[in-house]
Amino acid sequence: MVFHIPWIYTPVRTILAIWHQLTKTEIPELTRVSVMMRERSRVEDTMYAMQKAGAGSLQVISDFDMTLTKFAHKGKRVPTTHNILNNRLLIDDDSTVKMKKLFNTYYPIEIDASLNPEEKLPYMVEWWTKVHDLLIQQRIRKDELARAVRDSNAVLREGCSAFFDCLAEQRVPLLIFSAGVGDILEEVIRQNHVFHPNVHIISNYMDFDHTGVLQAFKGQLIHSYNKRAGALSHGATLRELHGQPNVLLLGDSLGDLSMADGVSTAQNILTVGFLNDQVEERKESFLNSFDIVLLRDETMDVPNAILRFIVSSEISKVHREK
């Protein structure tokens, strides 16, 4: 009796692809309705390549505001690092009104899907410059920042602490690339007890005088649409991570996609975009730009699942050695 096996004549490459599909590890978090991918096969191939290389080849580059922090919590917008400074402890009522007016003017431009980054850029420079000038005029004291953070409604995404802890345990560098205020950002993660030694930060830092009063902002201005220039200008910091050619990039803006441009040795880059606001208007542009798009997801479930998958071989190795 002769049995015909139709796939026996199939090219080896096709058989390997079939075997890959049959033996792949399913990640339940990627099947949620809030998760969208234009090229699922590319995502899976990139994840397998990163897993094969192991945790020692991985680095994470992430935005902060509305990426590691929530967009909204209990029906209210979560403050950005700039908005945390909008506190009566730090600025007067007149400046509070002015900052709100600036937000209402420029935020719609920042997320306008009909404008390209080049068109948005001058408006972002105007916005950030005006806000920083306002803050400098208020003579904010350095010793009041910790209290302002404690009094704020800043909330990290659910599962964010586990994300930070896993990266630290696996010695995976985390580069936080933020257009926010670095001093406030540091205080938020410090108060959440996740400021581990593997965390590196590029952001807008305050410059205080000898009495501890804000007098300026240090270095080059970083806003949401000039992170490529920021990445290239901080190339030395990124070169320190040259031994980690695989990048997991997290952001909530198309401008965040350029954060890894300073990584000259990058081999595999997997991008995850949190689409928090004006979802329908911006969905197409996000799908065309990010590998994975998360719709109104206030958790770190998907990044945590991806991270666990990539480092799973390292975790298994530790268990075997115990």
Coordinates of N, CA and C in Angstrom, one line a residue, residues 158-322:
E158 N -0.6 49.8 34.8 CA -0.7 48.6 35.5 C 0.3 47.6 35.0
G159 N 1.1 47.0 35.8 CA 2.2 46.1 35.4 C 3.5 46.8 35.1
C160 N 3.6 48.1 35.3 CA 4.8 48.8 35.0 C 5.9 48.4 35.9
S161 N 5.6 48.3 37.2 CA 6.6 47.9 38.2 C 7.2 46.6 37.9
A162 N 6.4 45.6 37.5 CA 6.9 44.3 37.1 C 7.8 44.4 35.9
F163 N 7.4 45.3 34.9 CA 8.3 45.5 33.8 C 9.6 46.0 34.1
F164 N 9.7 47.1 35.0 CA 11.0 47.6 35.5 C 11.8 46.5 36.2
D165 N 11.1 45.8 37.1 CA 11.8 44.8 37.9 C 12.4 43.7 37.0
C166 N 11.6 43.2 36.0 CA 12.1 42.1 35.2 C 13.3 42.6 34.4
L167 N 13.3 43.8 33.9 CA 14.4 44.4 33.1 C 15.7 44.4 34.0
A168 N 15.5 44.9 35.3 CA 16.6 44.9 36.2 C 17.1 43.6 36.5
E169 N 16.3 42.6 36.7 CA 16.7 41.2 37.1 C 17.5 40.6 35.9
Q170 N 17.0 40.9 34.7 CA 17.7 40.3 33.5 C 18.9 41.2 33.0
R171 N 19.1 42.3 33.7 CA 20.2 43.3 33.4 C 20.0 43.8 31.9
V172 N 18.8 44.1 31.6 CA 18.4 44.7 30.3 C 18.4 46.2 30.5
P173 N 19.2 47.0 29.8 CA 19.1 48.4 29.9 C 17.8 49.0 29.5
L174 N 17.3 50.0 30.3 CA 16.1 50.7 29.9 C 16.4 52.2 29.8
L175 N 16.3 52.7 28.5 CA 16.6 54.1 28.2 C 15.2 54.8 28.1
I176 N 15.0 55.7 29.0 CA 13.7 56.5 29.0 C 14.1 57.8 28.2
F177 N 13.4 58.0 27.1 CA 13.7 59.1 26.2 C 12.4 60.0 26.3
S178 N 12.5 61.1 27.1 CA 11.3 61.8 27.4 C 11.4 63.3 27.0
A179 N 10.3 63.8 26.4 CA 10.2 65.3 26.1 C 9.6 66.0 27.3
G180 N 9.5 65.3 28.4 CA 9.0 65.9 29.7 C 10.1 66.5 30.5
V181 N 9.9 66.6 31.8 CA 10.9 67.2 32.7 C 11.6 66.1 33.5
G182 N 12.9 65.9 33.2 CA 13.6 64.8 33.8 C 13.6 64.8 35.3
D183 N 13.7 65.9 35.9 CA 13.7 65.9 37.4 C 12.4 65.3 38.0
I184 N 11.3 65.7 37.3 CA 10.0 65.1 37.8 C 9.9 63.7 37.4
L185 N 10.3 63.3 36.2 CA 10.3 61.9 35.8 C 11.0 61.0 36.8
E186 N 12.2 61.4 37.1 CA 13.0 60.7 38.1 C 12.3 60.5 39.4
E187 N 11.7 61.6 39.9 CA 11.0 61.5 41.1 C 9.8 60.6 41.1
V188 N 9.1 60.5 40.0 CA 7.9 59.6 39.8 C 8.4 58.2 39.9
I189 N 9.5 57.8 39.2 CA 9.9 56.4 39.2 C 10.6 56.1 40.6
R190 N 11.2 57.1 41.2 CA 11.8 56.9 42.5 C 10.7 56.6 43.6
Q191 N 9.6 57.4 43.5 CA 8.6 57.2 44.5 C 7.8 55.9 44.2
N192 N 7.9 55.3 43.0 CA 7.3 54.0 42.7 C 8.3 52.9 43.0
H193 N 9.5 53.2 43.5 CA 10.5 52.2 43.9 C 11.0 51.4 42.7
V194 N 11.1 52.0 41.5 CA 11.6 51.2 40.4 C 12.8 51.9 39.7
F195 N 13.5 52.8 40.4 CA 14.6 53.5 39.8 C 15.9 52.6 40.0
H196 N 16.0 51.5 39.1 CA 17.0 50.6 39.2 C 18.3 51.1 38.5
P197 N 19.4 50.5 38.8 CA 20.7 50.9 38.2 C 20.7 50.8 36.6
N198 N 19.8 50.0 36.1 CA 19.8 49.8 34.6 C 19.0 50.9 33.9
V199 N 18.5 51.8 34.6 CA 17.6 52.9 34.0 C 18.5 54.1 33.6
H200 N 18.4 54.5 32.4 CA 19.1 55.7 31.9 C 18.0 56.6 31.3
I201 N 18.2 57.9 31.5 CA 17.2 58.9 31.1 C 17.8 60.0 30.3
I202 N 17.1 60.3 29.2 CA 17.4 61.5 28.4 C 16.1 62.3 28.4
S203 N 16.2 63.6 28.9 CA 15.1 64.4 29.0 C 15.4 65.9 29.2
N204 N 14.5 66.7 29.4 CA 14.7 68.1 29.7 C 14.9 68.3 31.2
Y205 N 16.1 68.7 31.6 CA 16.5 68.8 33.0 C 16.5 70.3 33.4
M206 N 16.1 70.5 34.6 CA 16.1 71.8 35.2 C 17.5 72.2 35.7
D207 N 17.8 73.5 35.6 CA 19.1 74.0 36.1 C 18.8 75.0 37.2
F208 N 19.2 74.6 38.4 CA 18.9 75.3 39.6 C 20.2 76.1 40.0
D209 N 19.9 77.3 40.6 CA 21.1 78.1 41.1 C 21.6 77.6 42.4
H210 N 22.5 78.3 43.0 CA 23.1 77.8 44.3 C 22.2 77.8 45.4
T211 N 21.0 78.5 45.3 CA 20.0 78.5 46.4 C 18.9 77.5 46.1
G212 N 19.0 76.7 45.0 CA 18.0 75.7 44.7 C 16.8 76.2 44.0
V213 N 16.9 77.4 43.3 CA 15.8 78.0 42.6 C 16.0 77.8 41.1
L214 N 15.0 77.4 40.3 CA 15.1 77.2 38.9 C 15.5 78.5 38.2
Q215 N 16.5 78.4 37.4 CA 17.0 79.5 36.6 C 17.0 79.3 35.1
A216 N 16.9 78.0 34.7 CA 16.9 77.7 33.2 C 16.7 76.2 33.1
F217 N 16.7 75.8 31.8 CA 16.6 74.3 31.5 C 17.9 74.0 30.8
K218 N 18.5 72.9 31.1 CA 19.8 72.5 30.6 C 19.7 72.0 29.1
G219 N 20.8 72.3 28.4 CA 21.0 71.6 27.1 C 20.0 71.9 26.0
Q220 N 19.9 71.0 25.0 CA 19.0 71.1 23.9 C 17.6 70.8 24.3
L221 N 16.7 71.6 23.8 CA 15.2 71.3 24.1 C 14.8 70.0 23.4
I222 N 14.1 69.1 24.2 CA 13.6 67.9 23.6 C 12.1 68.0 23.6
H223 N 11.4 67.9 22.5 CA 10.0 67.9 22.4 C 9.5 66.6 21.7
S224 N 8.3 66.5 21.5 CA 7.8 65.2 21.0 C 8.1 64.9 19.5
Y225 N 8.6 65.9 18.8 CA 8.9 65.7 17.3 C 10.3 66.0 16.9
N226 N 11.2 66.0 17.9 CA 12.6 66.2 17.6 C 13.5 65.1 18.3
K227 N 12.9 64.0 18.5 CA 13.6 63.0 19.3 C 14.7 62.3 18.4
R228 N 14.6 62.4 17.1 CA 15.7 61.9 16.3 C 17.0 62.7 16.5
A229 N 16.8 64.0 16.5 CA 18.0 64.9 16.7 C 18.5 64.7 18.1
G230 N 17.6 64.5 19.1 CA 18.0 64.2 20.4 C 18.8 62.9 20.5
A231 N 18.3 61.9 19.8 CA 18.9 60.6 19.8 C 20.3 60.6 19.2
L232 N 20.5 61.4 18.2 CA 21.8 61.5 17.5 C 22.7 62.3 18.4
S233 N 22.2 63.4 19.0 CA 23.1 64.2 19.9 C 23.5 63.5 21.2
H234 N 22.7 62.5 21.6 CA 23.1 61.7 22.7 C 23.6 60.3 22.3
G235 N 24.3 60.4 21.1 CA 24.8 59.1 20.6 C 25.8 58.4 21.5
A236 N 26.5 59.2 22.3 CA 27.5 58.6 23.2 C 26.8 57.7 24.3
T237 N 25.7 58.2 24.8 CA 24.9 57.4 25.7 C 24.4 56.2 25.1
L238 N 23.9 56.3 23.9 CA 23.4 55.1 23.2 C 24.5 54.1 22.8
R239 N 25.7 54.7 22.5 CA 26.8 53.8 22.1 C 27.2 52.9 23.3
E240 N 27.0 53.4 24.6 CA 27.3 52.6 25.7 C 26.5 51.3 25.7
L241 N 25.4 51.3 25.0 CA 24.6 50.1 24.9 C 24.8 49.3 23.7
H242 N 26.0 49.5 23.0 CA 26.2 48.9 21.7 C 26.2 47.4 21.7
G243 N 26.3 46.8 22.9 CA 26.3 45.3 23.0 C 24.9 44.8 23.0
Q244 N 23.9 45.6 22.9 CA 22.5 45.2 22.9 C 21.9 45.6 21.6
P245 N 22.0 44.9 20.5 CA 21.6 45.3 19.2 C 20.1 45.1 18.9
N246 N 19.4 44.5 19.9 CA 17.9 44.3 19.7 C 17.2 45.3 20.6
V247 N 16.2 45.9 20.0 CA 15.5 47.1 20.6 C 14.0 46.8 20.7
L248 N 13.5 46.9 21.9 CA 12.0 47.0 22.1 C 11.7 48.4 22.4
L249 N 11.0 49.1 21.5 CA 10.7 50.5 21.5 C 9.2 50.7 21.9
L250 N 9.0 51.6 22.9 CA 7.6 51.9 23.3 C 7.4 53.4 23.2
G251 N 6.2 53.7 22.7 CA 5.9 55.2 22.6 C 4.4 55.4 22.4
D252 N 4.0 56.7 22.4 CA 2.6 57.0 22.2 C 2.4 58.0 21.1
S253 N 3.5 58.3 20.4 CA 3.5 59.3 19.4 C 4.4 58.9 18.2
L254 N 4.0 59.3 17.0 CA 4.8 58.9 15.8 C 6.3 59.5 16.0
G255 N 6.4 60.6 16.7 CA 7.7 61.1 16.9 C 8.6 60.2 17.8
D256 N 8.0 59.3 18.5 CA 8.8 58.4 19.3 C 9.5 57.3 18.5
L257 N 9.1 57.1 17.3 CA 9.7 56.1 16.5 C 11.2 56.4 16.1
S258 N 11.6 57.6 16.3 CA 13.0 58.0 16.0 C 13.9 57.8 17.2
M259 N 13.4 57.4 18.3 CA 14.2 57.3 19.5 C 15.4 56.4 19.4
A260 N 15.3 55.4 18.5 CA 16.4 54.4 18.4 C 17.3 54.8 17.3
D261 N 17.2 56.0 16.7 CA 18.0 56.3 15.6 C 19.5 56.4 16.0
G262 N 19.8 56.6 17.2 CA 21.2 56.7 17.7 C 21.8 55.4 17.9
V263 N 21.1 54.3 17.8 CA 21.6 52.9 18.0 C 22.2 52.5 16.7
S264 N 23.5 52.7 16.5 CA 24.1 52.4 15.2 C 24.2 50.9 14.9
T265 N 24.2 50.1 16.0 CA 24.4 48.6 15.8 C 23.1 47.8 15.8
A266 N 21.9 48.5 15.7 CA 20.6 47.8 15.8 C 20.5 46.7 14.8
Q267 N 20.0 45.6 15.2 CA 19.7 44.4 14.3 C 18.2 44.2 14.2
N268 N 17.6 44.1 15.3 CA 16.1 43.9 15.3 C 15.5 45.0 16.2
I269 N 14.4 45.6 15.6 CA 13.7 46.6 16.4 C 12.2 46.3 16.3
L270 N 11.6 46.2 17.5 CA 10.2 45.9 17.6 C 9.5 47.1 18.2
T271 N 8.6 47.7 17.5 CA 8.0 49.0 18.1 C 6.5 48.7 18.5
V272 N 6.2 49.3 19.7 CA 4.9 49.2 20.3 C 4.3 50.6 20.5
G273 N 3.2 50.9 19.9 CA 2.6 52.2 20.0 C 1.3 52.2 20.9
F274 N 1.3 53.0 21.9 CA 0.0 53.2 22.7 C -0.8 54.3 22.0
L275 N -1.9 53.9 21.5 CA -2.8 54.9 20.9 C -3.9 55.2 21.9
N276 N -3.7 56.4 22.5 CA -4.5 56.7 23.7 C -5.7 57.7 23.3
D277 N -5.5 58.5 22.3 CA -6.5 59.6 22.1 C -6.8 59.7 20.6
Q278 N -8.0 60.1 20.3 CA -8.4 60.3 18.8 C -8.0 59.0 18.1
V279 N -8.5 57.9 18.6 CA -8.1 56.6 18.1 C -8.5 56.4 16.6
E280 N -9.7 56.6 16.3 CA -10.2 56.4 14.9 C -9.4 57.3 13.9
E281 N -9.2 58.5 14.3 CA -8.5 59.5 13.4 C -7.1 59.1 13.2
R282 N -6.4 58.5 14.2 CA -5.0 58.2 14.1 C -4.6 56.8 13.9
K283 N -5.6 55.9 13.9 CA -5.4 54.5 13.8 C -4.5 54.1 12.6
E284 N -4.9 54.6 11.4 CA -4.2 54.2 10.2 C -2.8 54.6 10.2
S285 N -2.5 55.8 10.7 CA -1.1 56.3 10.7 C -0.3 55.5 11.7
F286 N -0.9 55.1 12.8 CA -0.2 54.2 13.8 C 0.1 52.8 13.2
L287 N -0.9 52.3 12.6 CA -0.7 50.9 12.0 C 0.3 50.9 10.9
N288 N 0.5 52.0 10.2 CA 1.5 52.1 9.1 C 2.9 52.4 9.7
S289 N 3.0 52.6 11.0 CA 4.2 53.1 11.6 C 4.8 52.1 12.7
F290 N 3.9 51.7 13.6 CA 4.3 50.8 14.7 C 4.0 49.4 14.3
D291 N 4.9 48.5 14.8 CA 4.6 47.0 14.5 C 3.4 46.5 15.3
I292 N 3.2 47.0 16.5 CA 2.1 46.6 17.3 C 1.4 47.9 17.8
V293 N 0.1 48.0 17.7 CA -0.6 49.2 18.2 C -1.6 48.7 19.2
L294 N -1.6 49.4 20.4 CA -2.5 49.1 21.5 C -3.5 50.2 21.6
L295 N -4.8 49.8 21.5 CA -5.9 50.8 21.5 C -6.4 51.0 22.9
R296 N -6.3 52.2 23.4 CA -6.8 52.6 24.7 C -6.5 51.5 25.8
D297 N -5.3 51.1 25.8 CA -4.9 50.0 26.8 C -4.0 50.7 27.9
E298 N -4.5 50.7 29.1 CA -3.9 51.4 30.2 C -2.9 50.5 31.0
T299 N -2.6 49.3 30.4 CA -1.8 48.4 31.1 C -0.4 48.2 30.4
M300 N 0.5 47.5 31.0 CA 1.7 47.0 30.4 C 1.7 45.5 30.1
D301 N 0.5 45.0 29.9 CA 0.3 43.6 29.7 C 1.0 43.1 28.5
V302 N 0.9 43.8 27.4 CA 1.5 43.4 26.1 C 3.0 43.5 26.2
P303 N 3.6 44.7 26.6 CA 5.0 44.7 26.7 C 5.6 43.7 27.7
N304 N 4.9 43.4 28.8 CA 5.3 42.4 29.7 C 5.4 41.0 29.1
A305 N 4.3 40.7 28.3 CA 4.3 39.4 27.7 C 5.4 39.3 26.6
I306 N 5.7 40.3 25.9 CA 6.8 40.3 24.9 C 8.1 40.1 25.6
L307 N 8.3 40.9 26.7 CA 9.5 40.8 27.5 C 9.7 39.4 28.0
R308 N 8.7 38.8 28.6 CA 8.8 37.4 29.1 C 9.1 36.5 28.1
F309 N 8.5 36.6 26.9 CA 8.8 35.7 25.8 C 10.3 35.8 25.3
I310 N 10.8 37.1 25.2 CA 12.2 37.3 24.8 C 13.2 36.7 25.8
V311 N 12.9 36.9 27.1 CA 13.9 36.4 28.1 C 13.6 35.0 28.6
S312 N 12.6 34.4 28.0 CA 12.1 33.1 28.6 C 13.3 32.0 28.6
S313 N 14.1 32.1 27.6 CA 15.2 31.1 27.6 C 16.2 31.3 28.8
E314 N 16.4 32.6 29.1 CA 17.3 33.0 30.2 C 16.6 32.5 31.6
I315 N 15.3 32.7 31.7 CA 14.6 32.3 32.9 C 14.7 30.8 33.1
S316 N 14.4 30.1 32.0 CA 14.5 28.6 32.0 C 15.9 28.1 32.4
K317 N 16.9 28.8 31.9 CA 18.3 28.5 32.3 C 18.5 28.6 33.8
V318 N 18.0 29.7 34.4 CA 18.2 29.9 35.8 C 17.5 28.8 36.6
H319 N 16.3 28.5 36.2 CA 15.6 27.4 36.9 C 16.3 26.1 36.8
R320 N 16.9 25.8 35.6 CA 17.6 24.5 35.5 C 18.8 24.5 36.4
E321 N 19.5 25.6 36.6 CA 20.7 25.7 37.4 C 20.4 25.6 38.9
K322 N 19.1 25.9 39.3 CA 18.8 25.8 40.7 C 18.7 24.4 41.2

